[in-house]
Structure formats: C-alpha cells, structure tokens
Short mmCIF file of C-alpha atoms in Angstrom, two decimals:
data_model
loop_
_atom_site.label_atom_id
_atom_site.label_comp_id
_atom_site.label_asym_id
_atom_site.label_seq_id
_atom_site.Cartn_x
_atom_site.Cartn_y
_atom_site.Cartn_z
CA MET V 288 -19.06 21.04 -28.72
CA GLN V 289 -15.65 19.76 -29.58
CA LEU V 290 -12.81 20.36 -27.19
CA SER V 291 -9.78 22.09 -28.68
CA PRO V 292 -7.54 19.71 -30.71
CA SER V 293 -4.57 19.77 -28.29
CA LEU V 294 -6.87 19.02 -25.37
CA THR V 295 -8.65 16.16 -27.18
CA GLN V 296 -5.27 14.74 -28.14
CA LEU V 297 -4.02 15.01 -24.55
CA ILE V 298 -7.10 13.27 -23.10
CA GLU V 299 -6.76 10.50 -25.69
CA ALA V 300 -3.02 10.11 -24.99
CA LEU V 301 -3.51 9.96 -21.20
CA ARG V 302 -5.56 6.79 -21.69
CA CYS V 303 -2.45 4.78 -22.61
CA GLN V 304 -1.85 4.49 -18.87
CA PRO V 305 -3.28 1.34 -17.27
CA GLY V 306 -6.28 2.08 -15.03
CA ILE V 307 -7.02 5.44 -16.66
CA GLY V 308 -10.40 5.54 -18.44
CA PRO V 309 -12.03 8.41 -20.36
CA LYS V 310 -13.38 10.17 -17.24
CA SER V 311 -10.09 9.97 -15.33
CA ALA V 312 -8.17 11.14 -18.40
CA GLN V 313 -10.45 14.20 -18.64
CA ARG V 314 -10.07 14.93 -14.95
CA ILE V 315 -6.27 14.65 -15.14
CA ALA V 316 -6.05 16.86 -18.25
CA PHE V 317 -8.17 19.60 -16.68
CA HIS V 318 -6.34 19.33 -13.36
CA LEU V 319 -2.95 19.76 -15.04
CA LEU V 320 -4.13 22.68 -17.20
CA GLU V 321 -5.89 24.45 -14.35
CA ARG V 322 -3.60 23.81 -11.42
CA ASP V 323 -0.29 22.23 -12.36
CA ARG V 324 1.09 23.25 -15.75
CA GLN V 325 4.62 22.99 -14.39
CA GLY V 326 4.00 19.40 -13.30
CA GLY V 327 2.46 18.61 -16.66
CA LYS V 328 5.46 19.99 -18.51
CA GLN V 329 7.86 18.06 -16.30
CA LEU V 330 5.88 14.87 -16.89
CA GLY V 331 6.03 15.50 -20.64
CA HIS V 332 9.81 15.86 -20.56
CA ALA V 333 10.29 12.89 -18.20
CA LEU V 334 8.19 10.67 -20.46
CA THR V 335 9.99 11.65 -23.65
CA LYS V 336 13.36 11.22 -21.96
CA ALA V 337 12.58 7.86 -20.33
CA MET V 338 10.99 6.37 -23.47
CA ASP V 339 14.07 7.33 -25.49
CA GLU V 340 16.83 6.53 -23.03
CA VAL V 341 15.80 3.66 -20.79
CA GLY V 342 16.82 0.28 -22.20
CA HIS V 343 17.60 -3.14 -20.78
CA CYS V 344 20.69 -4.16 -18.81
CA GLN V 345 22.79 -6.45 -21.00
CA SER V 346 23.44 -8.74 -18.08
CA CYS V 347 20.16 -9.00 -16.12
CA ARG V 348 17.60 -7.43 -18.50
CA THR V 349 16.22 -4.95 -15.96
CA PHE V 350 15.49 -1.34 -16.98
CA THR V 351 18.52 0.94 -17.02
CA GLU V 352 20.01 3.76 -19.08
CA GLN V 353 23.48 2.26 -18.82
CA ALA V 354 24.68 -0.80 -20.74
CA VAL V 355 24.97 -2.74 -17.48
CA CYS V 356 22.93 -1.80 -14.37
CA ASP V 357 24.38 -0.84 -10.96
CA ILE V 358 23.64 -4.20 -9.35
CA CYS V 359 25.29 -6.18 -12.13
CA SER V 360 28.35 -3.88 -12.01
CA SER V 361 28.84 -4.50 -8.27
CA VAL V 362 31.89 -6.74 -7.67
CA LYS V 363 30.60 -7.74 -4.23
CA ARG V 364 27.39 -9.07 -5.76
CA GLN V 365 29.24 -10.83 -8.55
CA ASP V 366 31.31 -12.65 -5.94
CA SER V 367 28.24 -13.85 -4.06
CA GLY V 368 27.57 -16.62 -6.58
CA LEU V 369 23.80 -16.09 -6.08
CA LEU V 370 21.39 -15.36 -8.92
CA CYS V 371 17.75 -14.56 -8.17
CA VAL V 372 15.34 -15.00 -11.10
CA VAL V 373 12.27 -12.71 -10.98
CA GLU V 374 9.51 -11.83 -13.41
CA SER V 375 9.69 -8.03 -13.37
CA PRO V 376 11.84 -5.06 -12.27
CA THR V 377 9.27 -4.28 -9.54
CA ASP V 378 10.12 -7.64 -7.95
CA VAL V 379 13.78 -6.56 -7.82
CA LEU V 380 12.70 -3.38 -6.03
CA ALA V 381 10.61 -5.34 -3.53
CA ILE V 382 13.47 -7.74 -2.75
CA GLU V 383 16.02 -4.89 -2.53
CA GLN V 384 13.80 -3.10 -0.03
CA THR V 385 14.24 -5.97 2.42
CA GLY V 386 18.00 -5.25 2.37
CA GLN V 387 18.76 -8.92 3.04
CA TYR V 388 19.70 -10.26 -0.37
CA GLN V 389 23.19 -9.47 -1.64
CA GLY V 390 23.34 -11.43 -4.89
CA LEU V 391 22.64 -10.75 -8.54
CA TYR V 392 19.28 -10.76 -10.33
CA PHE V 393 17.94 -11.96 -13.62
CA VAL V 394 14.73 -10.28 -14.77
CA LEU V 395 12.59 -12.35 -17.15
CA MET V 396 10.25 -9.45 -18.05
CA GLY V 397 7.35 -11.90 -18.05
CA HIS V 398 6.86 -15.64 -17.79
CA LEU V 399 6.57 -18.59 -20.16
CA SER V 400 3.17 -18.48 -21.82
CA PRO V 401 3.17 -20.49 -25.07
CA ILE V 402 -0.47 -19.56 -25.73
CA ASP V 403 0.57 -15.89 -26.04
CA GLY V 404 3.64 -16.78 -28.09
CA ILE V 405 6.02 -16.18 -25.18
CA GLY V 406 8.66 -18.92 -25.29
CA PRO V 407 12.07 -19.27 -23.60
CA LYS V 408 13.74 -16.82 -25.97
CA GLU V 409 11.17 -14.05 -25.36
CA ILE V 410 11.93 -14.10 -21.63
CA GLY V 411 15.71 -14.16 -22.23
CA LEU V 412 16.38 -17.75 -21.16
CA ASP V 413 19.10 -17.96 -23.85
CA ILE V 414 20.98 -15.19 -21.98
CA LEU V 415 20.39 -17.01 -18.69
CA GLU V 416 21.66 -20.27 -20.20
CA SER V 417 24.92 -18.67 -21.38
CA LYS V 418 25.31 -17.22 -17.86
CA LEU V 419 24.96 -20.69 -16.34
CA GLN V 420 27.38 -22.08 -18.92
CA GLN V 421 30.00 -19.43 -18.09
CA GLY V 422 30.04 -20.53 -14.47
CA GLY V 423 30.50 -18.39 -11.35
CA ILE V 424 26.95 -19.04 -10.17
CA ASN V 425 26.52 -21.46 -7.27
CA GLU V 426 22.81 -21.15 -6.69
CA VAL V 427 19.83 -19.93 -8.68
CA ILE V 428 16.95 -18.72 -6.50
CA LEU V 429 13.65 -19.02 -8.38
CA ALA V 430 11.45 -16.14 -7.26
CA THR V 431 8.83 -16.15 -10.02
CA ASN V 432 5.22 -15.56 -8.96
CA PRO V 433 3.27 -18.48 -7.49
CA SER V 434 0.90 -18.60 -10.49
CA VAL V 435 0.57 -21.47 -12.96
CA GLU V 436 2.81 -19.65 -15.47
CA GLY V 437 5.28 -18.64 -12.78
CA GLU V 438 5.56 -22.24 -11.53
CA THR V 439 6.02 -23.55 -15.08
CA THR V 440 8.75 -20.98 -15.71
CA ALA V 441 10.46 -21.89 -12.43
CA HIS V 442 10.30 -25.57 -13.36
CA TYR V 443 11.80 -24.90 -16.79
CA ILE V 444 14.67 -22.87 -15.33
CA ALA V 445 15.29 -25.52 -12.66
CA GLU V 446 15.84 -28.03 -15.46
CA LEU V 447 18.26 -25.64 -17.16
CA CYS V 448 20.19 -25.37 -13.88
CA HIS V 449 20.24 -29.16 -13.56
CA LYS V 450 21.73 -29.37 -17.07
CA TYR V 451 24.64 -27.14 -16.08
CA GLN V 452 24.89 -28.62 -12.58
CA VAL V 453 24.02 -25.38 -10.81
CA GLY V 454 21.96 -25.61 -7.63
CA ALA V 455 18.39 -24.26 -7.88
CA SER V 456 15.99 -23.33 -5.08
CA ARG V 457 12.43 -22.02 -4.98
CA ILE V 458 11.39 -19.31 -2.50
CA ALA V 459 9.07 -20.60 0.24
CA HIS V 460 5.30 -20.28 -0.09
CA GLY V 461 3.21 -20.23 3.02
CA VAL V 462 1.35 -18.05 5.50
CA PRO V 463 2.49 -14.40 5.19
CA VAL V 464 3.79 -12.80 8.38
CA GLY V 465 0.90 -10.99 10.05
CA GLY V 466 -1.63 -12.96 7.98
CA GLU V 467 -4.55 -14.77 9.53
CA LEU V 468 -5.13 -18.45 8.81
CA ASP V 469 -8.90 -18.21 8.38
CA LEU V 470 -8.56 -15.53 5.69
CA LEU V 471 -6.06 -17.46 3.56
CA ASP V 472 -6.87 -19.37 0.39
CA GLY V 473 -6.63 -23.15 0.37
CA MET V 474 -3.66 -23.25 -2.01
CA THR V 475 -1.48 -21.13 0.29
CA LEU V 476 -2.50 -23.19 3.32
CA MET V 477 -1.66 -26.38 1.43
CA HIS V 478 1.77 -24.94 0.59
CA ALA V 479 2.23 -23.94 4.23
CA PHE V 480 1.48 -27.51 5.37
CA SER V 481 3.58 -29.29 2.76
CA GLY V 482 6.49 -26.91 3.41
CA ARG V 483 6.42 -27.33 7.24
CA ARG V 484 9.70 -27.53 9.08
CA ALA V 485 10.64 -29.36 12.28
CA VAL V 486 10.73 -27.04 15.30
CA ASN V 487 14.22 -26.77 16.73
CA GLN V 488 13.88 -27.84 20.39
CA ASN V 489 16.90 -26.72 22.32
CA MET J 297 18.94 -0.51 -5.10
CA GLN J 298 18.22 2.73 -6.82
CA LEU J 299 16.25 2.74 -10.05
CA SER J 300 17.93 4.46 -12.98
CA PRO J 301 17.67 8.29 -12.82
CA SER J 302 15.30 8.68 -15.82
CA LEU J 303 12.99 6.03 -14.39
CA THR J 304 12.96 7.57 -10.90
CA GLN J 305 12.26 10.95 -12.46
CA LEU J 306 9.41 9.50 -14.55
CA ILE J 307 7.77 7.77 -11.56
CA GLU J 308 8.04 10.99 -9.55
CA ALA J 309 6.62 13.08 -12.42
CA LEU J 310 3.68 10.72 -12.98
CA ARG J 311 2.49 11.49 -9.47
CA CYS J 312 1.44 15.02 -10.48
CA GLN J 313 -1.74 13.41 -11.79
CA PRO J 314 -4.64 13.39 -9.31
CA GLY J 315 -5.42 9.89 -8.02
CA ILE J 316 -1.98 8.49 -8.91
CA GLY J 317 0.04 7.41 -5.87
CA PRO J 318 3.54 5.91 -5.71
CA LYS J 319 2.43 2.34 -6.52
CA SER J 320 0.26 3.36 -9.48
CA ALA J 321 3.03 5.61 -10.80
CA GLN J 322 5.45 2.69 -10.69
CA ARG J 323 2.97 0.41 -12.42
CA ILE J 324 2.30 2.99 -15.16
CA ALA J 325 6.01 3.65 -15.74
CA PHE J 326 6.83 -0.06 -16.07
CA HIS J 327 3.78 -0.68 -18.24
CA LEU J 328 4.74 2.10 -20.66
CA LEU J 329 8.39 1.01 -20.83
CA GLU J 330 7.56 -2.68 -21.24
CA ARG J 331 4.52 -2.63 -23.46
CA ASP J 332 3.69 0.80 -24.86
CA ARG J 333 6.70 3.00 -25.59
CA GLN J 334 4.88 4.50 -28.56
CA GLY J 335 1.96 5.50 -26.33
CA GLY J 336 4.36 6.93 -23.77
CA LYS J 337 6.11 9.05 -26.38
CA GLN J 338 2.79 10.30 -27.74
CA LEU J 339 1.67 11.20 -24.23
CA GLY J 340 4.92 13.08 -23.69
CA HIS J 341 4.43 15.13 -26.85
CA ALA J 342 0.72 15.73 -26.17
CA LEU J 343 1.49 16.97 -22.66
CA THR J 344 4.26 19.33 -23.74
CA LYS J 345 2.09 20.66 -26.57
CA ALA J 346 -1.07 21.13 -24.50
CA MET J 347 0.73 22.77 -21.56
CA ASP J 348 2.35 25.25 -23.94
CA GLU J 349 -0.52 25.98 -26.29
CA VAL J 350 -3.82 25.68 -24.46
CA GLY J 351 -4.94 28.97 -22.95
CA HIS J 352 -8.23 30.53 -21.97
CA CYS J 353 -10.94 31.87 -24.30
CA GLN J 354 -10.97 35.68 -24.00
CA SER J 355 -14.75 35.69 -23.98
CA CYS J 356 -15.87 32.71 -21.85
CA ARG J 357 -12.61 31.61 -20.13
CA THR J 358 -12.86 27.96 -21.18
CA PHE J 359 -9.76 26.11 -22.41
CA THR J 360 -8.86 26.73 -26.04
CA GLU J 361 -5.82 27.22 -28.25
CA GLN J 362 -7.55 30.04 -30.13
CA ALA J 363 -8.10 33.54 -28.77
CA VAL J 364 -11.86 32.96 -28.79
CA CYS J 365 -13.35 29.44 -28.59
CA ASP J 366 -15.67 27.86 -31.18
CA ILE J 367 -18.83 28.35 -29.12
CA CYS J 368 -18.16 32.05 -28.49
CA SER J 369 -17.40 32.58 -32.22
CA SER J 370 -20.76 31.11 -33.28
CA VAL J 371 -23.12 33.88 -34.48
CA LYS J 372 -26.18 31.69 -33.85
CA ARG J 373 -25.23 31.30 -30.20
CA GLN J 374 -24.43 35.00 -29.84
CA ASP J 375 -27.93 35.79 -31.12
CA SER J 376 -29.58 33.51 -28.55
CA GLY J 377 -29.18 36.06 -25.75
CA LEU J 378 -28.59 33.18 -23.30
CA LEU J 379 -25.53 32.91 -21.08
CA CYS J 380 -24.97 29.82 -18.94
CA VAL J 381 -22.54 30.24 -16.03
CA VAL J 382 -20.72 27.04 -15.02
CA GLU J 383 -17.81 26.24 -12.72
CA SER J 384 -15.59 24.23 -15.06
CA PRO J 385 -15.02 23.29 -18.72
CA THR J 386 -16.23 19.74 -17.95
CA ASP J 387 -19.64 21.21 -17.09
CA VAL J 388 -19.72 22.78 -20.58
CA LEU J 389 -19.00 19.35 -22.06
CA ALA J 390 -21.77 17.73 -20.01
CA ILE J 391 -24.33 20.37 -21.04
CA GLU J 392 -23.22 20.23 -24.69
CA GLN J 393 -23.70 16.47 -24.70
CA THR J 394 -27.43 16.94 -24.05
CA GLY J 395 -27.60 18.86 -27.36
CA GLN J 396 -30.49 20.96 -26.03
CA TYR J 397 -28.81 24.22 -25.07
CA GLN J 398 -27.95 26.63 -27.86
CA GLY J 399 -26.61 29.64 -25.96
CA LEU J 400 -23.25 30.91 -24.80
CA TYR J 401 -21.28 29.89 -21.72
CA PHE J 402 -19.22 31.58 -19.09
CA VAL J 403 -16.75 29.34 -17.28
CA LEU J 404 -15.75 30.53 -13.79
CA MET J 405 -12.88 28.00 -13.39
CA GLY J 406 -13.87 27.57 -9.76
CA HIS J 407 -16.24 29.19 -7.30
CA LEU J 408 -16.13 31.98 -4.73
CA SER J 409 -14.17 30.79 -1.72
CA PRO J 410 -12.86 33.73 0.33
CA ILE J 411 -11.16 31.37 2.79
CA ASP J 412 -8.87 30.15 -0.05
CA GLY J 413 -8.35 33.69 -1.34
CA ILE J 414 -10.68 33.19 -4.31
CA GLY J 415 -12.71 36.34 -4.73
CA PRO J 416 -14.85 37.70 -7.62
CA LYS J 417 -11.81 38.70 -9.68
CA GLU J 418 -10.17 35.26 -9.46
CA ILE J 419 -13.22 33.62 -11.04
CA GLY J 420 -13.46 36.29 -13.74
CA LEU J 421 -16.56 38.09 -12.49
CA ASP J 422 -15.08 41.37 -13.74
CA ILE J 423 -15.19 39.97 -17.29
CA LEU J 424 -18.74 38.72 -16.69
CA GLU J 425 -19.76 42.16 -15.38
CA SER J 426 -18.46 43.93 -18.49
CA LYS J 427 -20.37 41.39 -20.60
CA LEU J 428 -23.59 42.20 -18.73
CA GLN J 429 -22.85 45.91 -19.11
CA GLN J 430 -22.35 45.61 -22.87
CA GLY J 431 -25.84 44.17 -23.26
CA GLY J 432 -27.04 41.52 -25.70
CA ILE J 433 -27.76 39.04 -22.91
CA ASN J 434 -31.37 38.47 -21.98
CA GLU J 435 -31.00 35.69 -19.46
CA VAL J 436 -28.19 34.33 -17.31
CA ILE J 437 -28.65 30.66 -16.40
CA LEU J 438 -26.81 29.88 -13.17
CA ALA J 439 -25.53 26.30 -13.43
CA THR J 440 -22.95 26.28 -10.65
CA ASN J 441 -22.77 23.15 -8.49
CA PRO J 442 -25.35 22.73 -5.70
CA SER J 443 -22.66 23.04 -3.01
CA VAL J 444 -22.43 25.82 -0.41
CA GLU J 445 -19.77 27.63 -2.50
CA GLY J 446 -21.68 27.06 -5.73
CA GLU J 447 -24.86 28.48 -4.23
CA THR J 448 -22.98 31.51 -2.84
CA THR J 449 -21.42 32.12 -6.24
CA ALA J 450 -24.82 31.81 -7.94
CA HIS J 451 -26.29 34.27 -5.45
CA TYR J 452 -23.47 36.76 -6.05
CA ILE J 453 -23.89 36.57 -9.83
CA ALA J 454 -27.68 36.88 -9.51
CA GLU J 455 -27.09 40.20 -7.72
CA LEU J 456 -24.76 41.34 -10.49
CA CYS J 457 -27.49 40.50 -13.03
CA HIS J 458 -30.04 42.44 -10.99
CA LYS J 459 -27.69 45.47 -11.05
CA TYR J 460 -27.62 45.47 -14.86
CA GLN J 461 -31.27 44.44 -15.15
CA VAL J 462 -30.55 41.12 -16.82
CA GLY J 463 -32.81 38.15 -15.96
CA ALA J 464 -31.17 35.38 -13.94
CA SER J 465 -32.37 31.81 -13.38
CA ARG J 466 -31.04 28.85 -11.43
CA ILE J 467 -31.15 25.32 -12.86
CA ALA J 468 -33.66 23.04 -11.10
CA HIS J 469 -32.55 20.76 -8.28
CA GLY J 470 -34.57 17.66 -7.55
CA VAL J 471 -34.85 13.92 -8.04
CA PRO J 472 -32.60 12.81 -10.94
CA VAL J 473 -34.32 10.90 -13.73
CA GLY J 474 -34.01 7.17 -13.00
CA GLY J 475 -33.14 7.90 -9.37
CA GLU J 476 -34.93 6.22 -6.49
CA LEU J 477 -36.51 8.28 -3.74
CA ASP J 478 -35.36 6.10 -0.87
CA LEU J 479 -31.73 6.38 -1.91
CA LEU J 480 -31.70 10.19 -2.14
CA ASP J 481 -30.26 12.52 0.46
CA GLY J 482 -32.60 14.76 2.45
CA MET J 483 -31.33 17.98 0.86
CA THR J 484 -32.19 16.86 -2.66
CA LEU J 485 -35.62 15.63 -1.52
CA MET J 486 -36.25 18.97 0.18
CA HIS J 487 -35.33 20.77 -3.06
CA ALA J 488 -37.60 18.41 -5.00
CA PHE J 489 -40.54 19.25 -2.71
CA SER J 490 -39.99 23.01 -2.58
CA GLY J 491 -39.53 23.11 -6.36
CA ARG J 492 -42.72 21.11 -7.11
CA ARG J 493 -44.86 22.15 -10.06
CA ALA J 494 -48.60 21.87 -10.63
CA VAL J 495 -49.54 18.92 -12.85
CA ASN J 496 -51.08 20.06 -16.10
CA GLN J 497 -54.50 18.36 -16.23
CA ASN J 498 -55.81 18.45 -19.77
#
C-alpha cells in the first residue's frame, strides 16, 4: 500500500530536520493530521515566512529580519567598545541569558575548517577585519568553542586583532560550576590547572 | 536579547511536533536557516498542503486525499470478504509491508476510552456497524493493540460481529519471531502458553 501523495511528501519533507528519521517523521505526520492540524498549519506558515524573511545582520551576521539586528542598533552597546566573537546565534542567546555582558557580538556562523573549504571569508572575517580597521573596539572577546577548529579560529582572529592593535582575550576554560572533578575529562582539568589564579588573601 | 519575531515564531511552531522540546526546536530552526533553506521551504509547503488536503477515507477512515482510498477501491480486496480492524493508519502500513494480507481495513483512529470521552461513535463504530449490516464481509480480524483499551475495543467489536452473525477473530499474541524467552514480559509468555498449538507430527 502506498500512502496518499501529500502524506508521503510530508513524511519525506519532515526528514530535513536534524534528528528526525523515517519513523519519527511518520509519527509526527500522523500526530499532526490526527490531533493538531492547527499547529501543523501554523508551522507551515512559520516555516515559509522564516525561510523567506530571515537574513543576516549586516553588522554582526546573526539571524534577523532587519538589515541590522537589535543588539547592533543599541547605542549603549556600541559605546561599550567590547566585541564578543562566537560561532553561532545560539551562543549569543546563551550569553545574553546570563544578563552580564553588555557589548556587541560578531557571529562567525561556523569556524575555520580548510578541509571543508571554510576559509576566513566564509566565516565573515573580512567584515570583522573592516570593523577592527574602523576603530571603536577596545577589546575582542574570543568565545569560540574549545574544539580544535574553535581554538584555531580564535588564534587566527587574535592575530587579526594584533595587526590592528586591538586587545584580544579568550574566555576561561576550566571546571564548570557545580561540576565534579572526578567526572571531568583530562583536557578540561589541564586547562583548569594551567589557568589557576592566586587566591586573594585579605 | 530577543530573537527576531519570525525566528521566535518558528521555534515556537516547531514545538507542535511530538518529541520536540525547546532545545530541539531551536536546533532545527537554526539548522534549516543555516544549511537547508530549500528543505525548510519544501517542508512548509508540504505541511500546508497536507493539512488542507488530507482527509479520511469514507469507507475505512484512513488518511487519504481521495473520497475513498486505494485499498477500499480495489475490487480484488472487496471480493476477499476480509476486514481487518486496526487502531491507526500506521498499523495498516505495517500489515501491508508483510505483503500477506489481501483484504480490506477499517481504521478506528484510536480505541474505546470512556474516561477520555471516546465512545463507539468517536472511533467510527457506527460506520463499521453499517458495513457489517450491508453484508459482504465473512470475517473480521481484530488487530487492535494488546493493551487494556485495545482488548476492550476488540471485545466490543466482536460483540457487534456476533450481532450481525459475522465471524470475528483476534490476531495471535505470543513470543515474537527472533525474540528470547528470558527477555519477555510475563503477560506475553502467558499468552504464548494459553495460545499453544499441537505440533503436527507427520
């Protein structure tokens, strides 16, 4: 038995989502048809709208429908002189949720990976370079992921900063708050030891 | 920081899918925007189309865009005199994949569950009753799930069949092929013992 064409097409299309295999796609399709047609319709509209309208911020490359995103438009943030470089828009969200950082962002949308053909231009480092050239930035905070590619990217950007005499710093790696030492990997522990700080004894 | 409105709306809408929480929805939205806009657009169209067009077969209640589905339209299957009652369209798919059954289906789209307000009418037993009344069916195969509700539903339909003097049978429950006895639950083992058959000694 063949399922009806629209249904087959829907199940096939649902699989474009990461983590959704053939069985999950079938389950989702039947769930939406049986119990949540309204939700399914809304999802259809939201997808079409987002895929058409959402582009990249001209200034920081994050996702936005405007030419320049809200953070980049903020005068207060522009005056901070801080620029935090992250790999993806989700990192921006995570940092914003702490409520502590009040500077600008630059979203690479990936990391340097020459083997996959991703060079400096693909992750927008030409835009970043012209930002550094323009001035107004006192410190670049490198918050790429602590992976080999992330470290390489951080290193590359640090050299760019050096070229334009802008200060660069790397976020600290170490034991996460609430983490337990015996469950940590060796690399993190090594970072925690090499990044140790003198205890302030008042 | 607030995400852009279209993006927030998309992440919210993605959560209508079963098994997709806030983190997965975010991951899917960013994946589609970053790497698969084409797939996202196709999914949007497929969803809108399916939600609008897919309805229920007038004869067996499964999902179809036509008034009567392909299986119900087949003369060969109509002549078989067999009607298999299942709980959901996925069960039809599973049975069809065996390629052994050549009869018609009746899809309940659920099971009797008075506590949730699902009575005989909600699962289309009035349509099934008129089918039994019309004649042409020699045997009803009850293939509802072996859960308490499935068994109750099977029992209810068996009584309907008795009323119209149509034979009713229940699919066998027992040890699945390739299964191991020591890993099975007691209920299945009990079914396997009570449903034992004499070995044919030629």
